[in-house]
Amino acid sequence: TRSLCDWSSDVCSSDLEGLRLAVVWQQDSPRDPQPYFSLGLYEAHAGSDKKAVAAFRRALELGPQRDDIRRYLAEALVDEEQYDEAERHVRELLRRNPNDTDLATALGHCLLEKGDVAGARQQLQEVLQKDPQGYAPRMMIAQIELKDQQPAAAIEWLVRHKAMQCASKGRTDALGVPSVRRLVDALLRINEPGFAGMLSTLHAGDRLVAAHL
């Protein structure tokens, strides 16, 4: 026999059933944060970020100590570009989980989106001190370098990360070959309207998980 809490994890895989359960659950237990949390998960999965934010906010009002609710709320707020409120929740989460590098990276993301480039840079560099292999903070610092019109510095961050990634997997680092690196540097110096590349990125919430050039 499954408990009601078990059902909350199924919201994303059984949307309609999860939605019906959340509505009934709210009616039966109006002071329980879990049905609102489940509803927020449903709305987030459905792409209704505003509704997800409203549901997560209500869930957090009823369960203010629930870090899982606060984390999902922060992610939904980032999706809604409400960075001030997202930052407040991330800082509260970090106060209780100071060694969580994902949260620390999320804070850097909020600061960057709010235009605090110096604060974002400092925050992300602190993350890298704890997690030198961190992909997302390195990519964000590279973005900062690009915003500061420093493409060479941005490339250097990416090259160093690629070298660490290859070393950790025992693979050959192509960018470590002098001739290849000279070619990259030469291409970098070409600055003409018809000569450009496209960088595509994949995010899971506010977390950068992959990029392709």
mmCIF file of C-alpha atoms in Angstrom:
data_model
loop_
_atom_site.group_PDB
_atom_site.id
_atom_site.type_symbol
_atom_site.label_atom_id
_atom_site.label_comp_id
_atom_site.label_asym_id
_atom_site.label_seq_id
_atom_site.Cartn_x
_atom_site.Cartn_y
_atom_site.Cartn_z
ATOM 1 C CA THR A 1 0.000 0.000 0.000
ATOM 2 C CA ARG A 2 1.408 3.366 -1.035
ATOM 3 C CA SER A 3 1.213 6.465 1.124
ATOM 4 C CA LEU A 4 0.018 9.833 -0.139
ATOM 5 C CA CYS A 5 3.598 11.108 0.009
ATOM 6 C CA ASP A 6 4.655 8.321 -2.364
ATOM 7 C CA TRP A 7 2.151 9.593 -4.905
ATOM 8 C CA SER A 8 3.761 13.040 -5.074
ATOM 9 C CA SER A 9 6.787 11.602 -6.874
ATOM 10 C CA ASP A 10 4.508 10.307 -9.653
ATOM 11 C CA VAL A 11 3.038 13.666 -10.607
ATOM 12 C CA CYS A 12 5.380 14.226 -13.529
ATOM 13 C CA SER A 13 4.882 10.716 -14.977
ATOM 14 C CA SER A 14 1.098 10.578 -14.542
ATOM 15 C CA ASP A 15 -0.050 14.159 -14.973
ATOM 16 C CA LEU A 16 -3.813 13.848 -14.945
ATOM 17 C CA GLU A 17 -3.902 11.355 -12.102
ATOM 18 C CA GLY A 18 -1.456 13.484 -10.118
ATOM 19 C CA LEU A 19 -3.520 16.631 -10.674
ATOM 20 C CA ARG A 20 -6.713 14.960 -9.521
ATOM 21 C CA LEU A 21 -4.971 13.579 -6.466
ATOM 22 C CA ALA A 22 -3.547 17.004 -5.557
ATOM 23 C CA VAL A 23 -6.952 18.677 -5.795
ATOM 24 C CA VAL A 24 -8.653 16.064 -3.622
ATOM 25 C CA TRP A 25 -5.735 16.080 -1.221
ATOM 26 C CA GLN A 26 -5.970 19.881 -0.820
ATOM 27 C CA GLN A 27 -9.666 19.577 0.018
ATOM 28 C CA ASP A 28 -9.069 16.848 2.576
ATOM 29 C CA SER A 29 -5.942 18.396 4.148
ATOM 30 C CA PRO A 30 -5.943 22.164 3.534
ATOM 31 C CA ARG A 31 -3.030 22.754 5.955
ATOM 32 C CA ASP A 32 -0.794 20.066 4.449
ATOM 33 C CA PRO A 33 1.935 21.512 2.159
ATOM 34 C CA GLN A 34 2.385 18.292 0.195
ATOM 35 C CA PRO A 35 -0.628 18.573 -2.159
ATOM 36 C CA TYR A 36 0.380 22.126 -3.087
ATOM 37 C CA PHE A 37 3.935 20.894 -3.666
ATOM 38 C CA SER A 38 2.575 18.122 -5.911
ATOM 39 C CA LEU A 39 0.453 20.648 -7.786
ATOM 40 C CA GLY A 40 3.535 22.825 -8.268
ATOM 41 C CA LEU A 41 5.427 19.861 -9.716
ATOM 42 C CA TYR A 42 2.549 19.200 -12.099
ATOM 43 C CA GLU A 43 2.371 22.821 -13.249
ATOM 44 C CA ALA A 44 6.152 23.030 -13.680
ATOM 45 C CA HIS A 45 6.124 19.864 -15.763
ATOM 46 C CA ALA A 46 3.263 21.288 -17.843
ATOM 47 C CA GLY A 47 5.253 24.466 -18.476
ATOM 48 C CA SER A 48 2.919 26.684 -16.431
ATOM 49 C CA ASP A 49 5.630 28.475 -14.473
ATOM 50 C CA LYS A 50 3.359 31.154 -12.990
ATOM 51 C CA LYS A 51 0.984 28.532 -11.611
ATOM 52 C CA ALA A 52 3.928 26.501 -10.375
ATOM 53 C CA VAL A 53 5.285 29.523 -8.499
ATOM 54 C CA ALA A 54 1.880 30.137 -6.885
ATOM 55 C CA ALA A 55 1.575 26.506 -5.794
ATOM 56 C CA PHE A 56 5.131 26.322 -4.449
ATOM 57 C CA ARG A 57 4.651 29.603 -2.576
ATOM 58 C CA ARG A 58 1.552 28.244 -0.861
ATOM 59 C CA ALA A 59 3.328 24.982 -0.064
ATOM 60 C CA LEU A 60 6.201 26.903 1.498
ATOM 61 C CA GLU A 61 3.812 29.002 3.585
ATOM 62 C CA LEU A 62 2.459 25.769 5.059
ATOM 63 C CA GLY A 63 5.873 24.087 5.339
ATOM 64 C CA PRO A 64 8.484 26.834 5.800
ATOM 65 C CA GLN A 65 11.190 24.344 6.858
ATOM 66 C CA ARG A 66 10.827 22.229 3.709
ATOM 67 C CA ASP A 67 14.043 22.822 1.759
ATOM 68 C CA ASP A 68 12.800 20.723 -1.154
ATOM 69 C CA ILE A 69 9.838 23.056 -1.647
ATOM 70 C CA ARG A 70 12.018 26.147 -1.350
ATOM 71 C CA ARG A 71 14.464 24.770 -3.923
ATOM 72 C CA TYR A 72 11.739 24.062 -6.472
ATOM 73 C CA LEU A 73 10.235 27.497 -5.836
ATOM 74 C CA ALA A 74 13.612 29.141 -6.471
ATOM 75 C CA GLU A 75 13.980 27.235 -9.747
ATOM 76 C CA ALA A 76 10.471 28.225 -10.867
ATOM 77 C CA LEU A 77 11.173 31.857 -9.967
ATOM 78 C CA VAL A 78 14.327 31.791 -12.096
ATOM 79 C CA ASP A 79 12.270 30.424 -14.986
ATOM 80 C CA GLU A 80 9.911 33.367 -14.455
ATOM 81 C CA GLU A 81 12.903 35.740 -14.316
ATOM 82 C CA GLN A 82 11.980 36.828 -10.791
ATOM 83 C CA TYR A 83 15.590 36.905 -9.699
ATOM 84 C CA ASP A 84 15.243 39.017 -6.545
ATOM 85 C CA GLU A 85 12.886 36.562 -4.862
ATOM 86 C CA ALA A 86 14.800 33.584 -6.242
ATOM 87 C CA GLU A 87 17.993 34.995 -4.745
ATOM 88 C CA ARG A 88 16.367 35.343 -1.310
ATOM 89 C CA HIS A 89 15.315 31.710 -1.313
ATOM 90 C CA VAL A 90 18.680 30.496 -2.583
ATOM 91 C CA ARG A 91 20.472 32.444 0.142
ATOM 92 C CA GLU A 92 18.189 30.923 2.774
ATOM 93 C CA LEU A 93 18.907 27.445 1.409
ATOM 94 C CA LEU A 94 22.640 28.176 1.444
ATOM 95 C CA ARG A 95 22.413 29.324 5.046
ATOM 96 C CA ARG A 96 21.285 25.811 5.955
ATOM 97 C CA ASN A 97 23.335 24.003 3.301
ATOM 98 C CA PRO A 98 26.573 26.021 3.004
ATOM 99 C CA ASN A 99 28.488 23.289 1.132
ATOM 100 C CA ASP A 100 25.915 22.779 -1.626
ATOM 101 C CA THR A 101 27.767 23.888 -4.757
ATOM 102 C CA ASP A 102 24.635 23.644 -6.925
ATOM 103 C CA LEU A 103 22.940 26.228 -4.715
ATOM 104 C CA ALA A 104 26.057 28.386 -4.705
ATOM 105 C CA THR A 105 26.115 28.241 -8.505
ATOM 106 C CA ALA A 106 22.416 29.155 -8.612
ATOM 107 C CA LEU A 107 23.204 32.228 -6.520
ATOM 108 C CA GLY A 108 25.880 33.217 -9.036
ATOM 109 C CA HIS A 109 23.324 32.782 -11.803
ATOM 110 C CA CYS A 110 20.837 35.066 -10.033
ATOM 111 C CA LEU A 111 23.478 37.729 -9.477
ATOM 112 C CA LEU A 112 24.564 37.548 -13.115
ATOM 113 C CA GLU A 113 21.001 37.887 -14.400
ATOM 114 C CA LYS A 114 20.434 40.868 -12.092
ATOM 115 C CA GLY A 115 23.449 42.617 -13.610
ATOM 116 C CA ASP A 116 25.801 42.211 -10.636
ATOM 117 C CA VAL A 117 28.652 40.935 -12.779
ATOM 118 C CA ALA A 118 31.364 41.488 -10.168
ATOM 119 C CA GLY A 119 29.317 39.727 -7.479
ATOM 120 C CA ALA A 120 28.529 36.848 -9.823
ATOM 121 C CA ARG A 121 32.186 36.447 -10.764
ATOM 122 C CA GLN A 122 33.274 36.356 -7.115
ATOM 123 C CA GLN A 123 30.510 33.907 -6.196
ATOM 124 C CA LEU A 124 31.323 31.531 -9.052
ATOM 125 C CA GLN A 125 35.049 31.642 -8.345
ATOM 126 C CA GLU A 126 34.293 30.659 -4.743
ATOM 127 C CA VAL A 127 32.268 27.730 -6.080
ATOM 128 C CA LEU A 128 35.234 26.600 -8.174
ATOM 129 C CA GLN A 129 37.467 26.671 -5.117
ATOM 130 C CA LYS A 130 35.185 24.026 -3.598
ATOM 131 C CA ASP A 131 34.495 22.178 -6.849
ATOM 132 C CA PRO A 132 37.319 22.729 -9.366
ATOM 133 C CA GLN A 133 35.602 20.399 -11.846
ATOM 134 C CA GLY A 134 32.369 22.420 -11.816
ATOM 135 C CA TYR A 135 31.036 22.722 -15.352
ATOM 136 C CA ALA A 136 28.201 25.214 -14.823
ATOM 137 C CA PRO A 137 30.255 27.819 -12.918
ATOM 138 C CA ARG A 138 33.021 27.655 -15.536
ATOM 139 C CA MET A 139 30.503 28.194 -18.324
ATOM 140 C CA MET A 140 28.976 31.127 -16.457
ATOM 141 C CA ILE A 141 32.367 32.736 -15.908
ATOM 142 C CA ALA A 142 33.034 32.292 -19.616
ATOM 143 C CA GLN A 143 29.737 34.102 -20.269
ATOM 144 C CA ILE A 144 30.875 36.901 -17.964
ATOM 145 C CA GLU A 145 34.118 37.234 -19.914
ATOM 146 C CA LEU A 146 32.115 37.496 -23.122
ATOM 147 C CA LYS A 147 29.912 40.201 -21.574
ATOM 148 C CA ASP A 148 33.113 42.048 -20.669
ATOM 149 C CA GLN A 149 34.268 41.760 -24.301
ATOM 150 C CA GLN A 150 37.059 39.346 -23.346
ATOM 151 C CA PRO A 151 36.615 36.418 -25.773
ATOM 152 C CA ALA A 152 40.173 35.171 -25.266
ATOM 153 C CA ALA A 153 39.595 34.886 -21.509
ATOM 154 C CA ALA A 154 36.288 33.084 -22.160
ATOM 155 C CA ILE A 155 38.012 30.582 -24.447
ATOM 156 C CA GLU A 156 40.717 30.022 -21.836
ATOM 157 C CA TRP A 157 38.115 29.049 -19.232
ATOM 158 C CA LEU A 158 36.535 26.588 -21.650
ATOM 159 C CA VAL A 159 39.886 25.143 -22.749
ATOM 160 C CA ARG A 160 40.959 24.566 -19.141
ATOM 161 C CA HIS A 161 37.651 22.888 -18.352
ATOM 162 C CA LYS A 162 37.955 20.656 -21.417
ATOM 163 C CA ALA A 163 41.453 19.626 -20.345
ATOM 164 C CA MET A 164 40.237 18.703 -16.837
ATOM 165 C CA GLN A 165 37.281 16.821 -18.280
ATOM 166 C CA CYS A 166 39.472 14.779 -20.636
ATOM 167 C CA ALA A 167 41.986 14.041 -17.878
ATOM 168 C CA SER A 168 39.268 12.770 -15.555
ATOM 169 C CA LYS A 169 37.982 10.397 -18.252
ATOM 170 C CA GLY A 170 41.399 9.308 -19.526
ATOM 171 C CA ARG A 171 40.798 10.771 -22.966
ATOM 172 C CA THR A 172 43.106 12.709 -25.263
ATOM 173 C CA ASP A 173 42.620 16.454 -25.044
ATOM 174 C CA ALA A 174 42.590 17.669 -28.648
ATOM 175 C CA LEU A 175 42.872 21.282 -27.530
ATOM 176 C CA GLY A 176 46.075 20.333 -25.713
ATOM 177 C CA VAL A 177 47.767 19.634 -29.037
ATOM 178 C CA PRO A 178 49.824 22.761 -29.855
ATOM 179 C CA SER A 179 48.833 22.866 -33.546
ATOM 180 C CA VAL A 180 45.126 22.595 -32.684
ATOM 181 C CA ARG A 181 45.417 25.289 -30.044
ATOM 182 C CA ARG A 182 47.206 27.579 -32.505
ATOM 183 C CA LEU A 183 44.332 27.053 -34.948
ATOM 184 C CA VAL A 184 41.767 27.925 -32.261
ATOM 185 C CA ASP A 185 43.702 31.068 -31.354
ATOM 186 C CA ALA A 186 43.929 32.063 -35.024
ATOM 187 C CA LEU A 187 40.174 31.580 -35.511
ATOM 188 C CA LEU A 188 39.541 33.629 -32.395
ATOM 189 C CA ARG A 189 41.371 36.596 -33.900
ATOM 190 C CA ILE A 190 39.081 36.641 -36.955
ATOM 191 C CA ASN A 191 36.373 39.219 -36.317
ATOM 192 C CA GLU A 192 34.235 39.624 -39.432
ATOM 193 C CA PRO A 193 30.417 39.782 -39.860
ATOM 194 C CA GLY A 194 30.269 36.592 -41.915
ATOM 195 C CA PHE A 195 32.504 34.557 -39.623
ATOM 196 C CA ALA A 196 30.780 33.349 -36.449
ATOM 197 C CA GLY A 197 29.649 30.283 -34.544
ATOM 198 C CA MET A 198 26.607 29.391 -32.497
ATOM 199 C CA LEU A 199 26.690 28.187 -28.897
ATOM 200 C CA SER A 200 23.700 26.108 -27.802
ATOM 201 C CA THR A 201 23.097 25.251 -24.147
ATOM 202 C CA LEU A 202 20.864 22.857 -22.223
ATOM 203 C CA HIS A 203 19.534 23.764 -18.760
ATOM 204 C CA ALA A 204 17.760 21.685 -16.121
ATOM 205 C CA GLY A 205 15.900 24.429 -14.294
ATOM 206 C CA ASP A 206 18.545 27.072 -13.629
ATOM 207 C CA ARG A 207 21.401 24.598 -13.871
ATOM 208 C CA LEU A 208 23.523 24.454 -17.006
ATOM 209 C CA VAL A 209 24.083 20.782 -17.848
ATOM 210 C CA ALA A 210 25.496 20.834 -21.381
ATOM 211 C CA ALA A 211 26.751 23.101 -24.139
ATOM 212 C CA HIS A 212 27.684 22.561 -27.759
ATOM 213 C CA LEU A 213 29.596 24.797 -30.126
#
